[in-house]
């Protein structure tokens, strides 16, 4: 049977890039992007879906004879703390809806992203093992830890092939993150290219696990392509890219922008970051499906600066053309 993919949360930081990759892989007509609203520049097949509405998910799944679902919609760590109960409600309800529709429609494979946010102070925070104790301190982390267990439950009880990765902070030039504790690591590159001062909401020495967009997309596809018998982790796989602190990324950026200026104003996100791992042991992913990250901080910095410069120059040329059109 032909693979037909539904992406829920396709407008997001990862969703927008993953949608393009999956369209290249499976063909445009076989990948249905969805989110709360359709964006003006949206390309390809798009359906508006509020994932808290199970009937709407069911409708789209039947309409397109969907065989795989990527459920990327969630409220992230920092934003989630503004309203813990509604974050829990949204993150869990959307997951249950996806799991239930998938079970009832015999969906082949489901992808559910988890996060390094599932860990807390009781795990070793250096080289954190896949099966370390989980005591998350944010509602986002609690919802991801619970989600991992529900993924496991649906696999054991119903044989639903749910696969998951604990994403580190994702860095990419293609899209912007929103509401996360690791968002600074994208914003900082935008400020550098715009030659503006950067105000960092974390302390300069706060080391966190991060991953480049190209790596995280490849990890997701590799996991989804892995033969079912090789998958031994049914909660979620640790996947590591690189680890760095704000001061380390600043040092890299200053190799290209020596005058780049930064001030540190740690806020509530510092307390979240302080309880997260500094580095991740991803040996289970390496063993089961050959995972290996390909980008260093130096690589990421060079690519981010180059691509963002290109984008800002293109945008200002486009603006000039628009201004002088009449
Ligand atoms: C966040 O900062 O909340 C996310 C994550 C690490 O899951 N980027």
PDB file of C-alpha atoms in Angstrom, residues 16-322:
ATOM      1  CA  UNK A  16       7.799  23.074   8.318  1.00  0.00           C
ATOM      2  CA  UNK A  17      11.168  21.483   7.478  1.00  0.00           C
ATOM      3  CA  UNK A  18      10.037  17.888   7.989  1.00  0.00           C
ATOM      4  CA  UNK A  19       7.073  18.448   5.657  1.00  0.00           C
ATOM      5  CA  UNK A  20       9.440  19.411   2.809  1.00  0.00           C
ATOM      6  CA  UNK A  21      11.703  16.416   3.454  1.00  0.00           C
ATOM      7  CA  UNK A  22       8.803  13.973   3.562  1.00  0.00           C
ATOM      8  CA  UNK A  23       7.353  15.440   0.352  1.00  0.00           C
ATOM      9  CA  UNK A  24      10.687  14.838  -1.371  1.00  0.00           C
ATOM     10  CA  UNK A  25      10.705  11.295  -0.037  1.00  0.00           C
ATOM     11  CA  UNK A  26       7.095  10.234  -0.644  1.00  0.00           C
ATOM     12  CA  UNK A  27       5.884  12.729  -3.276  1.00  0.00           C
ATOM     13  CA  UNK A  28       3.820  15.887  -2.750  1.00  0.00           C
ATOM     14  CA  UNK A  29       0.431  14.220  -3.142  1.00  0.00           C
ATOM     15  CA  UNK A  30       1.245  11.707  -0.406  1.00  0.00           C
ATOM     16  CA  UNK A  31       2.080  14.165   2.381  1.00  0.00           C
ATOM     17  CA  UNK A  32      -0.715  16.161   4.009  1.00  0.00           C
ATOM     18  CA  UNK A  33       0.414  19.080   6.146  1.00  0.00           C
ATOM     19  CA  UNK A  34      -1.898  20.306   8.887  1.00  0.00           C
ATOM     20  CA  UNK A  35      -2.014  22.899  11.619  1.00  0.00           C
ATOM     21  CA  UNK A  36      -4.518  25.196  13.321  1.00  0.00           C
ATOM     22  CA  UNK A  37      -4.477  27.648  10.422  1.00  0.00           C
ATOM     23  CA  UNK A  38      -3.115  27.609   6.897  1.00  0.00           C
ATOM     24  CA  UNK A  39      -0.276  30.089   6.390  1.00  0.00           C
ATOM     25  CA  UNK A  40      -0.301  32.470   3.428  1.00  0.00           C
ATOM     26  CA  UNK A  41       2.841  30.980   1.880  1.00  0.00           C
ATOM     27  CA  UNK A  42       1.712  27.381   2.412  1.00  0.00           C
ATOM     28  CA  UNK A  43       2.576  24.977  -0.433  1.00  0.00           C
ATOM     29  CA  UNK A  44       1.165  21.543  -1.203  1.00  0.00           C
ATOM     30  CA  UNK A  45      -1.841  19.823   0.348  1.00  0.00           C
ATOM     31  CA  UNK A  46      -2.839  21.462   3.628  1.00  0.00           C
ATOM     32  CA  UNK A  47      -5.742  20.782   5.980  1.00  0.00           C
ATOM     33  CA  UNK A  48      -6.699  22.913   8.964  1.00  0.00           C
ATOM     34  CA  UNK A  49      -6.802  20.622  11.997  1.00  0.00           C
ATOM     35  CA  UNK A  50      -7.251  21.497  15.652  1.00  0.00           C
ATOM     36  CA  UNK A  51      -5.746  18.332  17.136  1.00  0.00           C
ATOM     37  CA  UNK A  52      -7.889  18.659  20.274  1.00  0.00           C
ATOM     38  CA  UNK A  53     -10.795  17.738  17.960  1.00  0.00           C
ATOM     39  CA  UNK A  54     -10.646  13.960  17.428  1.00  0.00           C
ATOM     40  CA  UNK A  55     -13.425  13.996  14.814  1.00  0.00           C
ATOM     41  CA  UNK A  56     -11.445  16.367  12.608  1.00  0.00           C
ATOM     42  CA  UNK A  57      -8.325  14.146  12.750  1.00  0.00           C
ATOM     43  CA  UNK A  58     -10.487  11.110  11.946  1.00  0.00           C
ATOM     44  CA  UNK A  59     -12.066  12.934   8.990  1.00  0.00           C
ATOM     45  CA  UNK A  60      -8.694  13.825   7.408  1.00  0.00           C
ATOM     46  CA  UNK A  61      -7.257  10.348   8.056  1.00  0.00           C
ATOM     47  CA  UNK A  62     -10.180   8.756   6.220  1.00  0.00           C
ATOM     48  CA  UNK A  63     -10.281  11.379   3.435  1.00  0.00           C
ATOM     49  CA  UNK A  64      -6.638  10.751   2.453  1.00  0.00           C
ATOM     50  CA  UNK A  65      -6.305   7.076   3.516  1.00  0.00           C
ATOM     51  CA  UNK A  66      -3.455   8.041   5.847  1.00  0.00           C
ATOM     52  CA  UNK A  67      -0.929   5.323   6.796  1.00  0.00           C
ATOM     53  CA  UNK A  68       1.567   7.328   8.934  1.00  0.00           C
ATOM     54  CA  UNK A  69       1.042  10.210  11.395  1.00  0.00           C
ATOM     55  CA  UNK A  70       3.709  12.615  12.697  1.00  0.00           C
ATOM     56  CA  UNK A  71       2.236  14.367  15.732  1.00  0.00           C
ATOM     57  CA  UNK A  72       4.417  17.431  16.283  1.00  0.00           C
ATOM     58  CA  UNK A  73       1.963  19.845  17.914  1.00  0.00           C
ATOM     59  CA  UNK A  74       2.760  20.707  21.554  1.00  0.00           C
ATOM     60  CA  UNK A  75       3.214  23.620  23.922  1.00  0.00           C
ATOM     61  CA  UNK A  76       6.896  23.802  24.847  1.00  0.00           C
ATOM     62  CA  UNK A  77       8.722  24.169  28.166  1.00  0.00           C
ATOM     63  CA  UNK A  78       8.823  27.925  28.762  1.00  0.00           C
ATOM     64  CA  UNK A  79       5.436  28.825  27.285  1.00  0.00           C
ATOM     65  CA  UNK A  80       3.878  25.848  29.077  1.00  0.00           C
ATOM     66  CA  UNK A  81       4.726  27.278  32.499  1.00  0.00           C
ATOM     67  CA  UNK A  82       2.438  30.282  31.881  1.00  0.00           C
ATOM     68  CA  UNK A  83      -0.609  28.073  32.161  1.00  0.00           C
ATOM     69  CA  UNK A  84       0.317  24.591  33.422  1.00  0.00           C
ATOM     70  CA  UNK A  85      -3.164  23.068  33.447  1.00  0.00           C
ATOM     71  CA  UNK A  86      -4.118  24.095  29.936  1.00  0.00           C
ATOM     72  CA  UNK A  87      -0.662  22.973  28.697  1.00  0.00           C
ATOM     73  CA  UNK A  88      -1.272  19.551  30.210  1.00  0.00           C
ATOM     74  CA  UNK A  89      -4.775  19.483  28.730  1.00  0.00           C
ATOM     75  CA  UNK A  90      -3.602  20.391  25.221  1.00  0.00           C
ATOM     76  CA  UNK A  91      -0.455  18.245  25.112  1.00  0.00           C
ATOM     77  CA  UNK A  92      -2.225  15.155  26.434  1.00  0.00           C
ATOM     78  CA  UNK A  93      -5.537  15.538  24.634  1.00  0.00           C
ATOM     79  CA  UNK A  94      -3.870  15.948  21.243  1.00  0.00           C
ATOM     80  CA  UNK A  95      -1.690  12.881  21.906  1.00  0.00           C
ATOM     81  CA  UNK A  96      -4.637  10.717  23.006  1.00  0.00           C
ATOM     82  CA  UNK A  97      -6.581  11.820  19.935  1.00  0.00           C
ATOM     83  CA  UNK A  98      -3.723  10.815  17.643  1.00  0.00           C
ATOM     84  CA  UNK A  99      -3.208   7.476  19.421  1.00  0.00           C
ATOM     85  CA  UNK A 100      -6.915   6.636  19.369  1.00  0.00           C
ATOM     86  CA  UNK A 101      -7.440   7.592  15.703  1.00  0.00           C
ATOM     87  CA  UNK A 102      -4.293   5.630  14.826  1.00  0.00           C
ATOM     88  CA  UNK A 103      -5.446   2.528  16.680  1.00  0.00           C
ATOM     89  CA  UNK A 104      -8.963   2.627  15.245  1.00  0.00           C
ATOM     90  CA  UNK A 105      -7.760   3.190  11.668  1.00  0.00           C
ATOM     91  CA  UNK A 106      -4.878   0.667  11.823  1.00  0.00           C
ATOM     92  CA  UNK A 107      -2.270   3.341  11.057  1.00  0.00           C
ATOM     93  CA  UNK A 108       1.098   1.702  10.204  1.00  0.00           C
ATOM     94  CA  UNK A 109       3.426   4.054  12.108  1.00  0.00           C
ATOM     95  CA  UNK A 110       3.088   7.042  14.432  1.00  0.00           C
ATOM     96  CA  UNK A 111       5.868   9.494  15.317  1.00  0.00           C
ATOM     97  CA  UNK A 112       5.651  11.299  18.667  1.00  0.00           C
ATOM     98  CA  UNK A 113       8.507  13.642  19.614  1.00  0.00           C
ATOM     99  CA  UNK A 114       9.621  13.641  23.235  1.00  0.00           C
ATOM    100  CA  UNK A 115      12.300  15.895  24.707  1.00  0.00           C
ATOM    101  CA  UNK A 116      15.307  16.118  27.001  1.00  0.00           C
ATOM    102  CA  UNK A 117      12.776  17.939  29.238  1.00  0.00           C
ATOM    103  CA  UNK A 118      11.635  14.524  30.562  1.00  0.00           C
ATOM    104  CA  UNK A 119      14.738  14.468  32.777  1.00  0.00           C
ATOM    105  CA  UNK A 120      15.180  16.304  36.062  1.00  0.00           C
ATOM    106  CA  UNK A 121      17.521  16.617  39.006  1.00  0.00           C
ATOM    107  CA  UNK A 122      17.443  12.928  39.950  1.00  0.00           C
ATOM    108  CA  UNK A 123      19.023  11.812  36.660  1.00  0.00           C
ATOM    109  CA  UNK A 124      22.787  12.045  36.121  1.00  0.00           C
ATOM    110  CA  UNK A 125      22.936  15.256  34.124  1.00  0.00           C
ATOM    111  CA  UNK A 126      26.190  14.417  32.313  1.00  0.00           C
ATOM    112  CA  UNK A 127      25.884  11.831  29.550  1.00  0.00           C
ATOM    113  CA  UNK A 128      22.361  11.046  30.752  1.00  0.00           C
ATOM    114  CA  UNK A 129      21.476   7.383  29.995  1.00  0.00           C
ATOM    115  CA  UNK A 130      18.348   6.512  28.028  1.00  0.00           C
ATOM    116  CA  UNK A 131      16.781   4.735  30.993  1.00  0.00           C
ATOM    117  CA  UNK A 132      17.689   7.233  33.734  1.00  0.00           C
ATOM    118  CA  UNK A 133      15.032   8.205  36.295  1.00  0.00           C
ATOM    119  CA  UNK A 134      12.504  10.755  34.987  1.00  0.00           C
ATOM    120  CA  UNK A 135      11.366  13.551  37.307  1.00  0.00           C
ATOM    121  CA  UNK A 136      10.608  16.470  35.010  1.00  0.00           C
ATOM    122  CA  UNK A 137      10.145  19.899  36.572  1.00  0.00           C
ATOM    123  CA  UNK A 138       8.032  21.528  33.842  1.00  0.00           C
ATOM    124  CA  UNK A 139       4.510  20.658  32.770  1.00  0.00           C
ATOM    125  CA  UNK A 140       5.863  20.197  29.234  1.00  0.00           C
ATOM    126  CA  UNK A 141       8.383  17.635  30.547  1.00  0.00           C
ATOM    127  CA  UNK A 142       5.682  15.897  32.585  1.00  0.00           C
ATOM    128  CA  UNK A 143       3.432  15.674  29.516  1.00  0.00           C
ATOM    129  CA  UNK A 144       6.290  14.237  27.409  1.00  0.00           C
ATOM    130  CA  UNK A 145       7.234  11.667  30.096  1.00  0.00           C
ATOM    131  CA  UNK A 146       3.568  10.620  30.362  1.00  0.00           C
ATOM    132  CA  UNK A 147       3.300  10.607  26.554  1.00  0.00           C
ATOM    133  CA  UNK A 148       6.273   8.233  26.290  1.00  0.00           C
ATOM    134  CA  UNK A 149       4.565   5.820  28.656  1.00  0.00           C
ATOM    135  CA  UNK A 150       1.322   6.027  26.698  1.00  0.00           C
ATOM    136  CA  UNK A 151       3.256   5.327  23.490  1.00  0.00           C
ATOM    137  CA  UNK A 152       4.666   2.220  25.172  1.00  0.00           C
ATOM    138  CA  UNK A 153       1.183   1.240  26.394  1.00  0.00           C
ATOM    139  CA  UNK A 154      -0.373   1.520  22.919  1.00  0.00           C
ATOM    140  CA  UNK A 155       2.451  -0.595  21.505  1.00  0.00           C
ATOM    141  CA  UNK A 156       2.111  -3.312  24.152  1.00  0.00           C
ATOM    142  CA  UNK A 157      -1.680  -3.351  24.340  1.00  0.00           C
ATOM    143  CA  UNK A 158      -2.700  -2.663  20.741  1.00  0.00           C
ATOM    144  CA  UNK A 159       0.476  -3.306  18.719  1.00  0.00           C
ATOM    145  CA  UNK A 160       0.438   0.316  17.495  1.00  0.00           C
ATOM    146  CA  UNK A 161       3.900   1.102  16.090  1.00  0.00           C
ATOM    147  CA  UNK A 162       4.607   4.401  17.875  1.00  0.00           C
ATOM    148  CA  UNK A 163       8.201   5.653  17.565  1.00  0.00           C
ATOM    149  CA  UNK A 164       9.774   8.510  19.467  1.00  0.00           C
ATOM    150  CA  UNK A 165      12.927  10.587  19.911  1.00  0.00           C
ATOM    151  CA  UNK A 166      13.812  12.856  22.839  1.00  0.00           C
ATOM    152  CA  UNK A 167      14.780  15.967  20.954  1.00  0.00           C
ATOM    153  CA  UNK A 168      17.468  18.278  22.301  1.00  0.00           C
ATOM    154  CA  UNK A 169      17.160  22.015  21.465  1.00  0.00           C
ATOM    155  CA  UNK A 170      16.817  22.298  17.686  1.00  0.00           C
ATOM    156  CA  UNK A 171      18.872  24.881  15.771  1.00  0.00           C
ATOM    157  CA  UNK A 172      17.958  25.771  12.202  1.00  0.00           C
ATOM    158  CA  UNK A 173      17.912  28.713   9.813  1.00  0.00           C
ATOM    159  CA  UNK A 174      14.745  27.555   8.023  1.00  0.00           C
ATOM    160  CA  UNK A 175      12.237  28.370  10.775  1.00  0.00           C
ATOM    161  CA  UNK A 176      11.865  29.932  14.210  1.00  0.00           C
ATOM    162  CA  UNK A 177      11.258  28.081  17.463  1.00  0.00           C
ATOM    163  CA  UNK A 178       8.551  29.288  19.840  1.00  0.00           C
ATOM    164  CA  UNK A 179       8.115  28.952  23.585  1.00  0.00           C
ATOM    165  CA  UNK A 180      11.143  26.770  24.396  1.00  0.00           C
ATOM    166  CA  UNK A 181      14.036  27.121  26.849  1.00  0.00           C
ATOM    167  CA  UNK A 182      16.572  26.354  24.121  1.00  0.00           C
ATOM    168  CA  UNK A 183      15.193  29.048  21.739  1.00  0.00           C
ATOM    169  CA  UNK A 184      18.072  31.398  22.582  1.00  0.00           C
ATOM    170  CA  UNK A 185      20.397  29.232  20.475  1.00  0.00           C
ATOM    171  CA  UNK A 186      18.493  30.205  17.317  1.00  0.00           C
ATOM    172  CA  UNK A 187      17.729  33.831  18.256  1.00  0.00           C
ATOM    173  CA  UNK A 188      21.404  34.513  18.948  1.00  0.00           C
ATOM    174  CA  UNK A 189      22.348  33.852  15.296  1.00  0.00           C
ATOM    175  CA  UNK A 190      19.632  36.195  14.023  1.00  0.00           C
ATOM    176  CA  UNK A 191      20.934  38.995  16.255  1.00  0.00           C
ATOM    177  CA  UNK A 192      24.526  38.369  15.142  1.00  0.00           C
ATOM    178  CA  UNK A 193      23.599  38.649  11.465  1.00  0.00           C
ATOM    179  CA  UNK A 194      21.514  41.762  12.111  1.00  0.00           C
ATOM    180  CA  UNK A 195      24.543  43.127  14.025  1.00  0.00           C
ATOM    181  CA  UNK A 196      22.403  43.819  17.082  1.00  0.00           C
ATOM    182  CA  UNK A 197      23.167  43.210  20.753  1.00  0.00           C
ATOM    183  CA  UNK A 198      21.810  39.923  22.115  1.00  0.00           C
ATOM    184  CA  UNK A 199      20.154  39.662  25.503  1.00  0.00           C
ATOM    185  CA  UNK A 200      20.473  36.091  26.766  1.00  0.00           C
ATOM    186  CA  UNK A 201      17.896  34.681  29.214  1.00  0.00           C
ATOM    187  CA  UNK A 202      20.330  31.958  30.373  1.00  0.00           C
ATOM    188  CA  UNK A 203      23.609  32.302  32.296  1.00  0.00           C
ATOM    189  CA  UNK A 204      26.707  32.210  30.132  1.00  0.00           C
ATOM    190  CA  UNK A 205      27.857  28.825  31.460  1.00  0.00           C
ATOM    191  CA  UNK A 206      24.542  26.919  31.121  1.00  0.00           C
ATOM    192  CA  UNK A 207      25.395  23.912  28.954  1.00  0.00           C
ATOM    193  CA  UNK A 208      22.491  22.185  27.178  1.00  0.00           C
ATOM    194  CA  UNK A 209      22.197  19.446  24.530  1.00  0.00           C
ATOM    195  CA  UNK A 210      21.412  20.891  21.091  1.00  0.00           C
ATOM    196  CA  UNK A 211      21.066  19.492  17.589  1.00  0.00           C
ATOM    197  CA  UNK A 212      21.213  20.942  14.080  1.00  0.00           C
ATOM    198  CA  UNK A 213      18.017  20.815  11.993  1.00  0.00           C
ATOM    199  CA  UNK A 214      19.611  18.628   9.280  1.00  0.00           C
ATOM    200  CA  UNK A 215      20.674  16.111  11.941  1.00  0.00           C
ATOM    201  CA  UNK A 216      17.289  16.052  13.669  1.00  0.00           C
ATOM    202  CA  UNK A 217      15.373  15.551  10.419  1.00  0.00           C
ATOM    203  CA  UNK A 218      17.724  12.727   9.420  1.00  0.00           C
ATOM    204  CA  UNK A 219      17.353  11.126  12.877  1.00  0.00           C
ATOM    205  CA  UNK A 220      13.563  11.221  12.579  1.00  0.00           C
ATOM    206  CA  UNK A 221      13.524   9.682   9.097  1.00  0.00           C
ATOM    207  CA  UNK A 222      16.129   7.057  10.053  1.00  0.00           C
ATOM    208  CA  UNK A 223      14.072   5.989  13.066  1.00  0.00           C
ATOM    209  CA  UNK A 224      10.865   5.804  11.011  1.00  0.00           C
ATOM    210  CA  UNK A 225      12.658   3.736   8.330  1.00  0.00           C
ATOM    211  CA  UNK A 226      14.150   1.253  10.807  1.00  0.00           C
ATOM    212  CA  UNK A 227      12.767  -2.305  10.583  1.00  0.00           C
ATOM    213  CA  UNK A 228      10.324  -2.865  13.434  1.00  0.00           C
ATOM    214  CA  UNK A 229      12.320  -5.750  14.909  1.00  0.00           C
ATOM    215  CA  UNK A 230      15.344  -3.459  15.513  1.00  0.00           C
ATOM    216  CA  UNK A 231      13.389  -1.061  17.719  1.00  0.00           C
ATOM    217  CA  UNK A 232      14.024  -1.966  21.336  1.00  0.00           C
ATOM    218  CA  UNK A 233      13.042   1.333  22.967  1.00  0.00           C
ATOM    219  CA  UNK A 234       9.289   1.873  22.939  1.00  0.00           C
ATOM    220  CA  UNK A 235       9.233   4.900  25.223  1.00  0.00           C
ATOM    221  CA  UNK A 236      11.662   7.278  23.463  1.00  0.00           C
ATOM    222  CA  UNK A 237      15.238   7.282  22.160  1.00  0.00           C
ATOM    223  CA  UNK A 238      17.873   9.733  23.381  1.00  0.00           C
ATOM    224  CA  UNK A 239      19.495  11.413  20.397  1.00  0.00           C
ATOM    225  CA  UNK A 240      22.478  13.650  20.841  1.00  0.00           C
ATOM    226  CA  UNK A 241      23.922  16.340  18.609  1.00  0.00           C
ATOM    227  CA  UNK A 242      26.334  18.603  20.458  1.00  0.00           C
ATOM    228  CA  UNK A 243      26.352  20.337  23.839  1.00  0.00           C
ATOM    229  CA  UNK A 244      27.316  23.961  24.408  1.00  0.00           C
ATOM    230  CA  UNK A 245      26.760  26.965  26.663  1.00  0.00           C
ATOM    231  CA  UNK A 246      25.861  30.526  25.566  1.00  0.00           C
ATOM    232  CA  UNK A 247      29.474  31.638  26.090  1.00  0.00           C
ATOM    233  CA  UNK A 248      30.717  28.889  23.757  1.00  0.00           C
ATOM    234  CA  UNK A 249      28.340  29.840  20.961  1.00  0.00           C
ATOM    235  CA  UNK A 250      29.253  33.512  21.450  1.00  0.00           C
ATOM    236  CA  UNK A 251      32.946  32.623  21.062  1.00  0.00           C
ATOM    237  CA  UNK A 252      32.167  30.851  17.763  1.00  0.00           C
ATOM    238  CA  UNK A 253      30.068  33.750  16.464  1.00  0.00           C
ATOM    239  CA  UNK A 254      32.844  36.234  17.374  1.00  0.00           C
ATOM    240  CA  UNK A 255      35.188  34.415  14.986  1.00  0.00           C
ATOM    241  CA  UNK A 256      32.923  35.867  12.254  1.00  0.00           C
ATOM    242  CA  UNK A 257      31.540  38.957  14.048  1.00  0.00           C
ATOM    243  CA  UNK A 258      34.304  40.056  16.481  1.00  0.00           C
ATOM    244  CA  UNK A 259      32.186  42.965  17.816  1.00  0.00           C
ATOM    245  CA  UNK A 260      29.136  40.834  18.604  1.00  0.00           C
ATOM    246  CA  UNK A 261      27.807  42.058  21.926  1.00  0.00           C
ATOM    247  CA  UNK A 262      25.858  40.000  24.494  1.00  0.00           C
ATOM    248  CA  UNK A 263      24.378  40.724  27.894  1.00  0.00           C
ATOM    249  CA  UNK A 264      23.126  38.047  30.287  1.00  0.00           C
ATOM    250  CA  UNK A 265      19.773  38.506  32.013  1.00  0.00           C
ATOM    251  CA  UNK A 266      18.785  35.052  33.309  1.00  0.00           C
ATOM    252  CA  UNK A 267      15.043  34.682  33.974  1.00  0.00           C
ATOM    253  CA  UNK A 268      12.741  31.766  34.932  1.00  0.00           C
ATOM    254  CA  UNK A 269      14.101  29.769  31.982  1.00  0.00           C
ATOM    255  CA  UNK A 270      17.445  29.529  33.774  1.00  0.00           C
ATOM    256  CA  UNK A 271      15.767  27.435  36.505  1.00  0.00           C
ATOM    257  CA  UNK A 272      14.312  25.120  33.854  1.00  0.00           C
ATOM    258  CA  UNK A 273      17.661  24.714  32.072  1.00  0.00           C
ATOM    259  CA  UNK A 274      19.516  24.070  35.346  1.00  0.00           C
ATOM    260  CA  UNK A 275      17.494  20.846  35.834  1.00  0.00           C
ATOM    261  CA  UNK A 276      18.055  19.520  32.303  1.00  0.00           C
ATOM    262  CA  UNK A 277      20.907  17.280  31.149  1.00  0.00           C
ATOM    263  CA  UNK A 278      24.101  18.897  29.929  1.00  0.00           C
ATOM    264  CA  UNK A 279      24.816  16.017  27.608  1.00  0.00           C
ATOM    265  CA  UNK A 280      22.968  12.908  26.463  1.00  0.00           C
ATOM    266  CA  UNK A 281      23.983   9.270  26.039  1.00  0.00           C
ATOM    267  CA  UNK A 282      22.505   8.159  22.709  1.00  0.00           C
ATOM    268  CA  UNK A 283      24.129   4.717  22.542  1.00  0.00           C
ATOM    269  CA  UNK A 284      20.737   2.932  22.280  1.00  0.00           C
ATOM    270  CA  UNK A 285      19.894   4.899  19.113  1.00  0.00           C
ATOM    271  CA  UNK A 286      23.415   4.224  17.783  1.00  0.00           C
ATOM    272  CA  UNK A 287      23.043   0.487  18.443  1.00  0.00           C
ATOM    273  CA  UNK A 288      19.455   0.015  17.210  1.00  0.00           C
ATOM    274  CA  UNK A 289      19.429   2.206  14.118  1.00  0.00           C
ATOM    275  CA  UNK A 290      22.978   3.483  13.610  1.00  0.00           C
ATOM    276  CA  UNK A 291      22.421   7.058  14.804  1.00  0.00           C
ATOM    277  CA  UNK A 292      25.414   9.410  14.586  1.00  0.00           C
ATOM    278  CA  UNK A 293      25.345  13.194  14.592  1.00  0.00           C
ATOM    279  CA  UNK A 294      27.241  14.965  11.800  1.00  0.00           C
ATOM    280  CA  UNK A 295      27.483  18.640  12.813  1.00  0.00           C
ATOM    281  CA  UNK A 296      29.865  20.386  15.223  1.00  0.00           C
ATOM    282  CA  UNK A 297      29.221  23.809  16.801  1.00  0.00           C
ATOM    283  CA  UNK A 298      31.679  25.314  14.330  1.00  0.00           C
ATOM    284  CA  UNK A 299      29.806  23.778  11.349  1.00  0.00           C
ATOM    285  CA  UNK A 300      26.459  24.946  12.702  1.00  0.00           C
ATOM    286  CA  UNK A 301      27.721  28.484  13.265  1.00  0.00           C
ATOM    287  CA  UNK A 302      29.166  28.820   9.777  1.00  0.00           C
ATOM    288  CA  UNK A 303      26.000  27.466   8.122  1.00  0.00           C
ATOM    289  CA  UNK A 304      23.590  29.486  10.303  1.00  0.00           C
ATOM    290  CA  UNK A 305      25.403  32.770   9.665  1.00  0.00           C
ATOM    291  CA  UNK A 306      25.747  32.149   5.941  1.00  0.00           C
ATOM    292  CA  UNK A 307      22.106  31.085   5.410  1.00  0.00           C
ATOM    293  CA  UNK A 308      20.599  33.800   7.618  1.00  0.00           C
ATOM    294  CA  UNK A 309      22.671  36.485   5.897  1.00  0.00           C
ATOM    295  CA  UNK A 310      21.370  35.237   2.562  1.00  0.00           C
ATOM    296  CA  UNK A 311      17.765  35.298   3.844  1.00  0.00           C
ATOM    297  CA  UNK A 312      18.010  38.823   5.304  1.00  0.00           C
ATOM    298  CA  UNK A 313      19.648  40.148   2.109  1.00  0.00           C
ATOM    299  CA  UNK A 314      16.947  38.546  -0.036  1.00  0.00           C
ATOM    300  CA  UNK A 315      14.215  39.978   2.192  1.00  0.00           C
ATOM    301  CA  UNK A 316      15.634  43.492   2.038  1.00  0.00           C
ATOM    302  CA  UNK A 317      15.976  43.261  -1.763  1.00  0.00           C
ATOM    303  CA  UNK A 318      12.366  42.064  -1.961  1.00  0.00           C
ATOM    304  CA  UNK A 319      11.239  44.937   0.285  1.00  0.00           C
ATOM    305  CA  UNK A 320      13.115  47.448  -1.878  1.00  0.00           C
ATOM    306  CA  UNK A 321      11.451  46.072  -5.023  1.00  0.00           C
ATOM    307  CA  UNK A 322       8.041  46.355  -3.359  1.00  0.00           C
TER     308      UNK A 322
END
